[in-house]
PDB file of C-alpha atoms in Angstrom:
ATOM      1  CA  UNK A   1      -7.305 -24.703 -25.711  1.00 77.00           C
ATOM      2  CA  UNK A   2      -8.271 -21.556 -24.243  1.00 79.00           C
ATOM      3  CA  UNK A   3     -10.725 -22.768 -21.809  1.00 82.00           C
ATOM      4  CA  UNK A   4      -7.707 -25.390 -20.782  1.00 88.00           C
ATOM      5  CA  UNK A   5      -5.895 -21.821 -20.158  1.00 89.00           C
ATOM      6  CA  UNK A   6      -8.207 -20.045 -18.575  1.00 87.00           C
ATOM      7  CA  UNK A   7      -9.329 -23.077 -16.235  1.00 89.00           C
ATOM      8  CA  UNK A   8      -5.122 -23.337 -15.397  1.00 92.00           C
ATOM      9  CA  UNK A   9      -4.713 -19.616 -14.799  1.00 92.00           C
ATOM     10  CA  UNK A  10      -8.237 -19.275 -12.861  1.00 90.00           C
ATOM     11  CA  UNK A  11      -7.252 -21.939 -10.717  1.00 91.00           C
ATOM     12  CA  UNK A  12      -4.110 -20.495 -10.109  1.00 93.00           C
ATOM     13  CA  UNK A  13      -5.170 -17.071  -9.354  1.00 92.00           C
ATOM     14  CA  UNK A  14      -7.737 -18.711  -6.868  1.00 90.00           C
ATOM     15  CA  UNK A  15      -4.775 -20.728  -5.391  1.00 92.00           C
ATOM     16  CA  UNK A  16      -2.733 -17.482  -4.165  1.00 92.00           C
ATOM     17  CA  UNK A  17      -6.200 -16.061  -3.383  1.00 91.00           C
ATOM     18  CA  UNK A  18      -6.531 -18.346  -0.179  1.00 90.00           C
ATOM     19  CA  UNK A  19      -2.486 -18.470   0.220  1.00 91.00           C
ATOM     20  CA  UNK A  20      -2.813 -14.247   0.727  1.00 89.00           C
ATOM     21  CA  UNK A  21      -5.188 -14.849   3.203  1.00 86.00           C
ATOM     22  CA  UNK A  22      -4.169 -17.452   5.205  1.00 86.00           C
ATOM     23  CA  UNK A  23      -0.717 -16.802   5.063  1.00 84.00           C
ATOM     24  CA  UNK A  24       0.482 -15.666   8.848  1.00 82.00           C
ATOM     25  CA  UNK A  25       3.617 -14.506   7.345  1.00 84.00           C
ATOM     26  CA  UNK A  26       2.780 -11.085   5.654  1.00 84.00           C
ATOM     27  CA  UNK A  27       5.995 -11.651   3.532  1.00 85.00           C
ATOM     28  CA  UNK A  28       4.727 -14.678   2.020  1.00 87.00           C
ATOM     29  CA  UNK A  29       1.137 -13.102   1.817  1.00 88.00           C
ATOM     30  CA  UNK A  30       2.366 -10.478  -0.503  1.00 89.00           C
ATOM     31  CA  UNK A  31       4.116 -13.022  -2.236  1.00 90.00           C
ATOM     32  CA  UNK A  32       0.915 -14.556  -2.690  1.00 91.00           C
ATOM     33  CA  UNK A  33      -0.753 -11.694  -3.925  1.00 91.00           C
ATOM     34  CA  UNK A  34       2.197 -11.234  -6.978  1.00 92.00           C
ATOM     35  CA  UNK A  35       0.779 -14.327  -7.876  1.00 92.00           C
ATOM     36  CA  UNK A  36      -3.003 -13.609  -8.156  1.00 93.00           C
ATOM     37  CA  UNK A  37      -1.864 -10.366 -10.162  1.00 92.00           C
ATOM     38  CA  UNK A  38       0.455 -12.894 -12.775  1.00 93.00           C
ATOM     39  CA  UNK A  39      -2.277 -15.360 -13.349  1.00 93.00           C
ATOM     40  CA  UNK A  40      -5.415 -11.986 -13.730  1.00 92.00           C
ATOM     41  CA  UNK A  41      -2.371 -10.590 -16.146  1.00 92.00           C
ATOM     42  CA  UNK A  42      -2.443 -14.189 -18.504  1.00 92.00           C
ATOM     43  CA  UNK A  43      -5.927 -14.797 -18.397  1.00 91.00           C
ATOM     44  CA  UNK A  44      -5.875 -10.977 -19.731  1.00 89.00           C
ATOM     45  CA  UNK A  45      -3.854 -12.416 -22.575  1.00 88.00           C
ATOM     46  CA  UNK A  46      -6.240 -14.957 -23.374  1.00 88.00           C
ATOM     47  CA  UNK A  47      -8.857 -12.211 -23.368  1.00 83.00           C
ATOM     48  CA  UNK A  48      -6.865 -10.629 -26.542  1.00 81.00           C
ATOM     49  CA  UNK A  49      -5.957  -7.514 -24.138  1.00 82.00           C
ATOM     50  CA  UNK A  50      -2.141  -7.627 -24.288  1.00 84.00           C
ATOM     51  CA  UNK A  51      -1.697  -4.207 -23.213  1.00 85.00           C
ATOM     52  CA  UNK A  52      -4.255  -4.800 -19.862  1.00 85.00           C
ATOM     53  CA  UNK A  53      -1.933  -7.755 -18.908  1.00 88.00           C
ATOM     54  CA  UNK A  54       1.590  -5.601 -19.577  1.00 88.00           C
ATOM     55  CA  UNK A  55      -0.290  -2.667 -16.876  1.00 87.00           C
ATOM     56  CA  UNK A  56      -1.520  -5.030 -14.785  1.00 89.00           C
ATOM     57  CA  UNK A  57       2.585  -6.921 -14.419  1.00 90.00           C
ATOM     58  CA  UNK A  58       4.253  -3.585 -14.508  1.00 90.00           C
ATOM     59  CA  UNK A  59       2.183  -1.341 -12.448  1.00 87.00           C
ATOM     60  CA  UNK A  60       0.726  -3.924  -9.790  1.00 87.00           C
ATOM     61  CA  UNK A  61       2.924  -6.861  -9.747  1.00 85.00           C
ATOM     62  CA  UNK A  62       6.032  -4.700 -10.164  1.00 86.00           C
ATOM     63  CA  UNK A  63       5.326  -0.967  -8.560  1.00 85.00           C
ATOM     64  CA  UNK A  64       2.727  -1.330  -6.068  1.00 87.00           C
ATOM     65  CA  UNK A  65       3.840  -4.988  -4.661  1.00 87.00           C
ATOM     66  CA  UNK A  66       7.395  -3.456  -4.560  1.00 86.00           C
ATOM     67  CA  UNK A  67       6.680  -1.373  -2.665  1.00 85.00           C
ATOM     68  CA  UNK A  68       4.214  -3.070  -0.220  1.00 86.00           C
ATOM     69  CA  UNK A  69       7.308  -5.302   0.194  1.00 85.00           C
ATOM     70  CA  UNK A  70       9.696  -2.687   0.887  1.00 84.00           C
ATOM     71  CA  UNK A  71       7.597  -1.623   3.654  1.00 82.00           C
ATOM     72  CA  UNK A  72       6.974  -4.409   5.328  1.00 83.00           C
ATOM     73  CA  UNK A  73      10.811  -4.989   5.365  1.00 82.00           C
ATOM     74  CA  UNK A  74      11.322  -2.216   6.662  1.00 79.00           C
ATOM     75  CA  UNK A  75       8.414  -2.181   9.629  1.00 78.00           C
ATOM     76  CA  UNK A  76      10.216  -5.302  10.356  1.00 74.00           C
ATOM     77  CA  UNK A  77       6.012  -7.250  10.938  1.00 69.00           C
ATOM     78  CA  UNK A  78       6.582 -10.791  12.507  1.00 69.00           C
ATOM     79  CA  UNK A  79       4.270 -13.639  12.089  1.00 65.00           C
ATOM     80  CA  UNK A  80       0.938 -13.409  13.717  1.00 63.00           C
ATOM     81  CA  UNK A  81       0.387 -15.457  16.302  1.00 66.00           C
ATOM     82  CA  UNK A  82      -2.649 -17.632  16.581  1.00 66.00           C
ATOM     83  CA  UNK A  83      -5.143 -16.564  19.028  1.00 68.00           C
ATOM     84  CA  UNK A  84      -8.694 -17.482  19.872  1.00 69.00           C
ATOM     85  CA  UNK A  85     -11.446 -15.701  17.633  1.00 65.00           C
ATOM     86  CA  UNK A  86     -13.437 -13.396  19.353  1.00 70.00           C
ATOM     87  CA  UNK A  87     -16.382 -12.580  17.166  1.00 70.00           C
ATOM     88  CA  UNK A  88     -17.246 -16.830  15.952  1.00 74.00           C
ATOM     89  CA  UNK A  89     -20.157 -15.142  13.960  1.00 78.00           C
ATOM     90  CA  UNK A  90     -18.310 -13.926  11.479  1.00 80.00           C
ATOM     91  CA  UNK A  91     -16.749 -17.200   9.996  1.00 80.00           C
ATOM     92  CA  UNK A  92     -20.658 -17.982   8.551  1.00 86.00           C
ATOM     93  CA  UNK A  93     -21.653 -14.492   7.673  1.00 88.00           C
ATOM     94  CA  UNK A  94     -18.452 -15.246   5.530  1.00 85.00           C
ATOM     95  CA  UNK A  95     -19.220 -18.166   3.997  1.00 89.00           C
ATOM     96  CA  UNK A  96     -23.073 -16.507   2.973  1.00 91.00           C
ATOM     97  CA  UNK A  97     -20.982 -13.553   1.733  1.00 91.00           C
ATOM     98  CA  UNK A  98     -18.681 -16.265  -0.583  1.00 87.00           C
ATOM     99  CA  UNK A  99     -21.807 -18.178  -1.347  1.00 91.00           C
ATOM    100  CA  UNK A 100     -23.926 -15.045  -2.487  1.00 93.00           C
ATOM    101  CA  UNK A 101     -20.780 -14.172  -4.932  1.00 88.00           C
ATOM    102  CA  UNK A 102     -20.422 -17.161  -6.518  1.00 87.00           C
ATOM    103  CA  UNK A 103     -23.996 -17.383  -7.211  1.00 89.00           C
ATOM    104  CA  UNK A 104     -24.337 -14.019  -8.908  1.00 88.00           C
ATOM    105  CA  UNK A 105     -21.054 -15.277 -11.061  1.00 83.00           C
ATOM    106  CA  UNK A 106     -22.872 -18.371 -11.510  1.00 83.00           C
ATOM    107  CA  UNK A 107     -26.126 -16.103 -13.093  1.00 83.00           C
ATOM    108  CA  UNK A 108     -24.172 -13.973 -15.209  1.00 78.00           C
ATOM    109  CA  UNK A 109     -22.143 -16.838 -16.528  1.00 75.00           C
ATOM    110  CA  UNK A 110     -25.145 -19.407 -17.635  1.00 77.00           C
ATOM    111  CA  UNK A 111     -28.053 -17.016 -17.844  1.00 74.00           C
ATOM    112  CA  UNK A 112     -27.094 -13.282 -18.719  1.00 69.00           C
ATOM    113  CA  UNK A 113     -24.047 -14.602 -21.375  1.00 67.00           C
ATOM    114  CA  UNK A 114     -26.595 -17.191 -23.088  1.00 69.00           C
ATOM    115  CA  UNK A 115     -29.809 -14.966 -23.104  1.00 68.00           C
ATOM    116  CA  UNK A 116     -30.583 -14.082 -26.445  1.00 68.00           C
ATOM    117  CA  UNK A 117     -31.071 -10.382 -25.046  1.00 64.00           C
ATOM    118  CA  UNK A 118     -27.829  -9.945 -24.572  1.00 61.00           C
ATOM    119  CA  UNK A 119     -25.997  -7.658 -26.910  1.00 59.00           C
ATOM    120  CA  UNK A 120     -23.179  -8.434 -29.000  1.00 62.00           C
ATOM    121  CA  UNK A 121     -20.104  -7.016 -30.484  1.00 57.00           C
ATOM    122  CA  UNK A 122     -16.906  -6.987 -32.035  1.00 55.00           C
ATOM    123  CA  UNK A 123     -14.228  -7.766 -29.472  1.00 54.00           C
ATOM    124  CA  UNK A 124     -11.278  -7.974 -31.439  1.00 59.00           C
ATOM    125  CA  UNK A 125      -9.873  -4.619 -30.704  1.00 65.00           C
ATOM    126  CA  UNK A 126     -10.725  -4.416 -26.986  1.00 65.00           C
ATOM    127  CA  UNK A 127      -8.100  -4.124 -24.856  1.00 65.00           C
ATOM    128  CA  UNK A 128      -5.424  -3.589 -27.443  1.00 73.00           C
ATOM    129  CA  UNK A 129      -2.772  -0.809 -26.878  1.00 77.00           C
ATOM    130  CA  UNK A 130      -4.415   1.233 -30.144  1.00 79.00           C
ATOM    131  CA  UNK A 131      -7.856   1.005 -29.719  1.00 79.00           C
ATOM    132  CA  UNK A 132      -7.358   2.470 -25.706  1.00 80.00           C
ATOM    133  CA  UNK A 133      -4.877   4.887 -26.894  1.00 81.00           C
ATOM    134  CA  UNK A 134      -7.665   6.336 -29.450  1.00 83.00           C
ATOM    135  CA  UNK A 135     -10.441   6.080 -26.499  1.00 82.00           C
ATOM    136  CA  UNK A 136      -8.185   8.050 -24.217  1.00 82.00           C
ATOM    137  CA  UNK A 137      -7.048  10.910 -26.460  1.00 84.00           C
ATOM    138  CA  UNK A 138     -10.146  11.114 -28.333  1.00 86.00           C
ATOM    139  CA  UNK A 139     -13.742  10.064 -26.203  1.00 86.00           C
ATOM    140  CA  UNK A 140     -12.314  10.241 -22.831  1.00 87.00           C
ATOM    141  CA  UNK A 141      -9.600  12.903 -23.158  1.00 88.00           C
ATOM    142  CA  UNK A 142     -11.027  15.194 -20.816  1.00 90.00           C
ATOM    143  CA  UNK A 143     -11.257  12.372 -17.839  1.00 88.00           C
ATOM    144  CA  UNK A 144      -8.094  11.737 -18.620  1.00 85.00           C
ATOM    145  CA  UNK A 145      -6.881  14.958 -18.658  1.00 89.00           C
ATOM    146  CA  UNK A 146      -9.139  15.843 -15.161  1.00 91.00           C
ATOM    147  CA  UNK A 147      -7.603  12.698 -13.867  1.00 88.00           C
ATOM    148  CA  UNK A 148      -3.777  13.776 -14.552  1.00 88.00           C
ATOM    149  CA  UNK A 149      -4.255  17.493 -12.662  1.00 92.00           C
ATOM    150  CA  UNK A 150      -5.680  15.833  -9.455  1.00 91.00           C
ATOM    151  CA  UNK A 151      -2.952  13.316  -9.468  1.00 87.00           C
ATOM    152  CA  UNK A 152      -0.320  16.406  -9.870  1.00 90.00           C
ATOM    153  CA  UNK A 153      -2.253  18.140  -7.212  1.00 91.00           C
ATOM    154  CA  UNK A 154      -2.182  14.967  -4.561  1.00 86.00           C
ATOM    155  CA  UNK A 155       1.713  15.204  -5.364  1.00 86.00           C
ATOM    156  CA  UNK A 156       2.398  18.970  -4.566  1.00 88.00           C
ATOM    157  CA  UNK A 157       0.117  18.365  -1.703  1.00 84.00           C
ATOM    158  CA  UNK A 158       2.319  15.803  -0.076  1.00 79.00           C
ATOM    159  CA  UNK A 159       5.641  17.511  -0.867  1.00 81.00           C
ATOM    160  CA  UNK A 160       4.171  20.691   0.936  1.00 80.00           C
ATOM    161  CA  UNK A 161       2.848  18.765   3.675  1.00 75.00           C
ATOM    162  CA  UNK A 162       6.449  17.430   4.184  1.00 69.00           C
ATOM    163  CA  UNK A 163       8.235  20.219   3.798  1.00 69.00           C
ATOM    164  CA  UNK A 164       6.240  21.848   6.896  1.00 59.00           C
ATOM    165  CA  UNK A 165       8.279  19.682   9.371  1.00 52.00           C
ATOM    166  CA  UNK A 166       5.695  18.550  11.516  1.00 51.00           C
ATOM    167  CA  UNK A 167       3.471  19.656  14.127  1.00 49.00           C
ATOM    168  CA  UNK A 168       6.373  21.319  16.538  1.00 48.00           C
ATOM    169  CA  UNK A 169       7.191  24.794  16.340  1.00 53.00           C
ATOM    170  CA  UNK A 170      10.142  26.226  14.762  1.00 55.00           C
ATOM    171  CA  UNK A 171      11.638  27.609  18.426  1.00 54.00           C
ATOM    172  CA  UNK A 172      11.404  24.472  19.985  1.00 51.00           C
ATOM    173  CA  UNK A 173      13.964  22.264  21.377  1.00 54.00           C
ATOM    174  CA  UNK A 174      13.050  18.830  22.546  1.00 53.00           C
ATOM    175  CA  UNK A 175      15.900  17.050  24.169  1.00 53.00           C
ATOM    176  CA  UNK A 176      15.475  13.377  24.890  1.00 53.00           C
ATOM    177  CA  UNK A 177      16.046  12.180  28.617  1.00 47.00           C
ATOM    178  CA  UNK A 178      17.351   9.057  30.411  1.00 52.00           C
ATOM    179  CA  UNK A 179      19.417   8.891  27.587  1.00 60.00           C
ATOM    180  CA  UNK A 180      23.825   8.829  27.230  1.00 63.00           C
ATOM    181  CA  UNK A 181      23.512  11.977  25.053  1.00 62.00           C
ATOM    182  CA  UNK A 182      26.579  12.666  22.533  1.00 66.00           C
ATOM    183  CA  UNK A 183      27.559  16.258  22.255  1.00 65.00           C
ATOM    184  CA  UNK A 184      28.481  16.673  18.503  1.00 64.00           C
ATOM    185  CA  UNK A 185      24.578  14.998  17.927  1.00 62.00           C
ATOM    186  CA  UNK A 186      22.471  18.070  20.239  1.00 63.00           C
ATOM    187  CA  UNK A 187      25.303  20.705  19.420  1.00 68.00           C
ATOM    188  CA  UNK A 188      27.028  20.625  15.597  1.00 66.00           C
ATOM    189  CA  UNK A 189      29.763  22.933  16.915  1.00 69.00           C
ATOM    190  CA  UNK A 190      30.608  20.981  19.318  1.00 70.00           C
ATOM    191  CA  UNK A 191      33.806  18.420  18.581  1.00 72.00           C
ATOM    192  CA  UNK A 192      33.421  15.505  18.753  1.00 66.00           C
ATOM    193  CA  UNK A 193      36.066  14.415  21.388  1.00 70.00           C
ATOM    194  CA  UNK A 194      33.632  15.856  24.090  1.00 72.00           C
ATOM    195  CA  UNK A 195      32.094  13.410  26.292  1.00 73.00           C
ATOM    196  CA  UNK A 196      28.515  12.853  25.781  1.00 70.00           C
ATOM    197  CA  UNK A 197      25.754  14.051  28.734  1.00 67.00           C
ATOM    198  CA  UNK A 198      24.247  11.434  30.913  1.00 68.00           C
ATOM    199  CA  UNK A 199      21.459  12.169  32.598  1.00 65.00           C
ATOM    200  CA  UNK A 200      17.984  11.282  33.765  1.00 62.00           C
ATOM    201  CA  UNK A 201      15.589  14.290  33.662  1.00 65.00           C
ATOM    202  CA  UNK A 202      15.099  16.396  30.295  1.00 66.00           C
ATOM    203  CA  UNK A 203      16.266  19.584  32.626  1.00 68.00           C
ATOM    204  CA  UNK A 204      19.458  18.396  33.519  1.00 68.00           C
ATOM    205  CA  UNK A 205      20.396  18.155  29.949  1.00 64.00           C
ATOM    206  CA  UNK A 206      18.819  21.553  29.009  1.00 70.00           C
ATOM    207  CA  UNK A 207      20.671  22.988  32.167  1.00 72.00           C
ATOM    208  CA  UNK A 208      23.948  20.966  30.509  1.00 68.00           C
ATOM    209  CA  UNK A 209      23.575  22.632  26.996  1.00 67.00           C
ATOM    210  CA  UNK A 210      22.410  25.954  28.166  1.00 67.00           C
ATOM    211  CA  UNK A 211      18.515  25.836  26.648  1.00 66.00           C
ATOM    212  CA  UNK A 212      16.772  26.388  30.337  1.00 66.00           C
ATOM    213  CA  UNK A 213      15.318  29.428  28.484  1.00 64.00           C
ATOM    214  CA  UNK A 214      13.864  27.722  25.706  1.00 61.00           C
ATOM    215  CA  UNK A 215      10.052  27.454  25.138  1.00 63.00           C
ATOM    216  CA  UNK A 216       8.086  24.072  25.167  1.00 57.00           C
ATOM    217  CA  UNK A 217       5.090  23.061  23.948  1.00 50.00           C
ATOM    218  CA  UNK A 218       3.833  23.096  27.258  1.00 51.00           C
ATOM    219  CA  UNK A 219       4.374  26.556  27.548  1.00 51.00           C
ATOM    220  CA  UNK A 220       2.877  27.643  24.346  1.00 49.00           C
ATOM    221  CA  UNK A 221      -0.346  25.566  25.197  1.00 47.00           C
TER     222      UNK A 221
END
């Protein structure tokens, strides 16, 4: 029964494989990838490691691919177009890559597994939630620990870096050109009922809004 499973959920996870790949729609590509990360998460149930296949739905399937999703939504990325491939080398170098993989899976599944070398073990508590609860606090707890200050660190790193602003100066002013300019956007005081600056150069709207004497970048350089 469980080789019928993991045959079923292998298959499948090789199935939206190639879909991710060959998909031309990213959309459905990422779709495609939700699925690999389902069938890895049930053929970690039929390896007895219930808690593995809960991370593997909630972090990947449901955080990261979220997110992917959300971004590609919002870049707005059509479907690529067909064109004619450049480099026609690549396509066997692939195929010796694919072959070379599946015959070192191939050696570790009929030789390594069957030698009589090979050690064995007790698997029964692998990859249950309290047998890597007791490796984490206990064996690896410093890792862990190490592992949860460098995350904290990459986080206060990114909030300071976007709380500088960006690489312009604080006494700046860029002003857009060839542009139908409201006032009330450039000037908060100003009400809104005023008519909005059209104009073609950036100096016409600087000499408009009285910022002639404002430093650029150009002058700083």
């Amino acid at each position: 029964m469980l080789a019928l499973l993991f045959i079923l959920f292998a298959g499948l996870a090789v199935g939206c494989a190639i879909s991710m790949v060959s998909q031309r729609n990213p959309l459905y590509g990422a779709i495609s990838l939700i699925g690999v990360f389902i069938s890895l998460a049930c053929l970690y149930v039929t390896l007895a490691a219930p808690f593995i296949a809960a991370v593997q739905v909630i972090v990947y399937a449901g955080a990261i691919m979220v997110l992917v999703v959300f971004v590609i939504m919002l870049l707005n990325v059509e479907e690529e177009e067909r064109q004619a491939l450049r480099l026609r080398s690549l396509v066997p170098v692939a195929v010796g890559l694919a072959a070379v993989l599946f015959a070192e899976a191939a050696f570790v599944l009929f030789f390594v597994l069957a030698s009589p070398a090979t050690p064995t073990r007790n698997i029964s508590d692998v990859g249950l939630t309290s047998s890597i609860g007791a490796g984490l606090f206990t064996t690896y707890l410093l890792p862990f620990e190490i592992t949860s200050i460098l995350l904290l660190m990459a986080i206060v790193g990114a909030i300071t870096l976007a709380r500088r602003g960006g690489l312009l100066p604080p006494n700046v002013v860029v002003v857009p050109g060839f542009q139908v300019l409201a006032r009330d956007v450039l000037d908060p005081f100003t009400p809104p009922e005023a008519p909005p600056i059209v104009a073609r150069r950036t100096d016409e709207v600087e000499k408009e809004l009285g910022l002639e004497g404002v430093p650029h970048l150009d002058d700083d350089a």
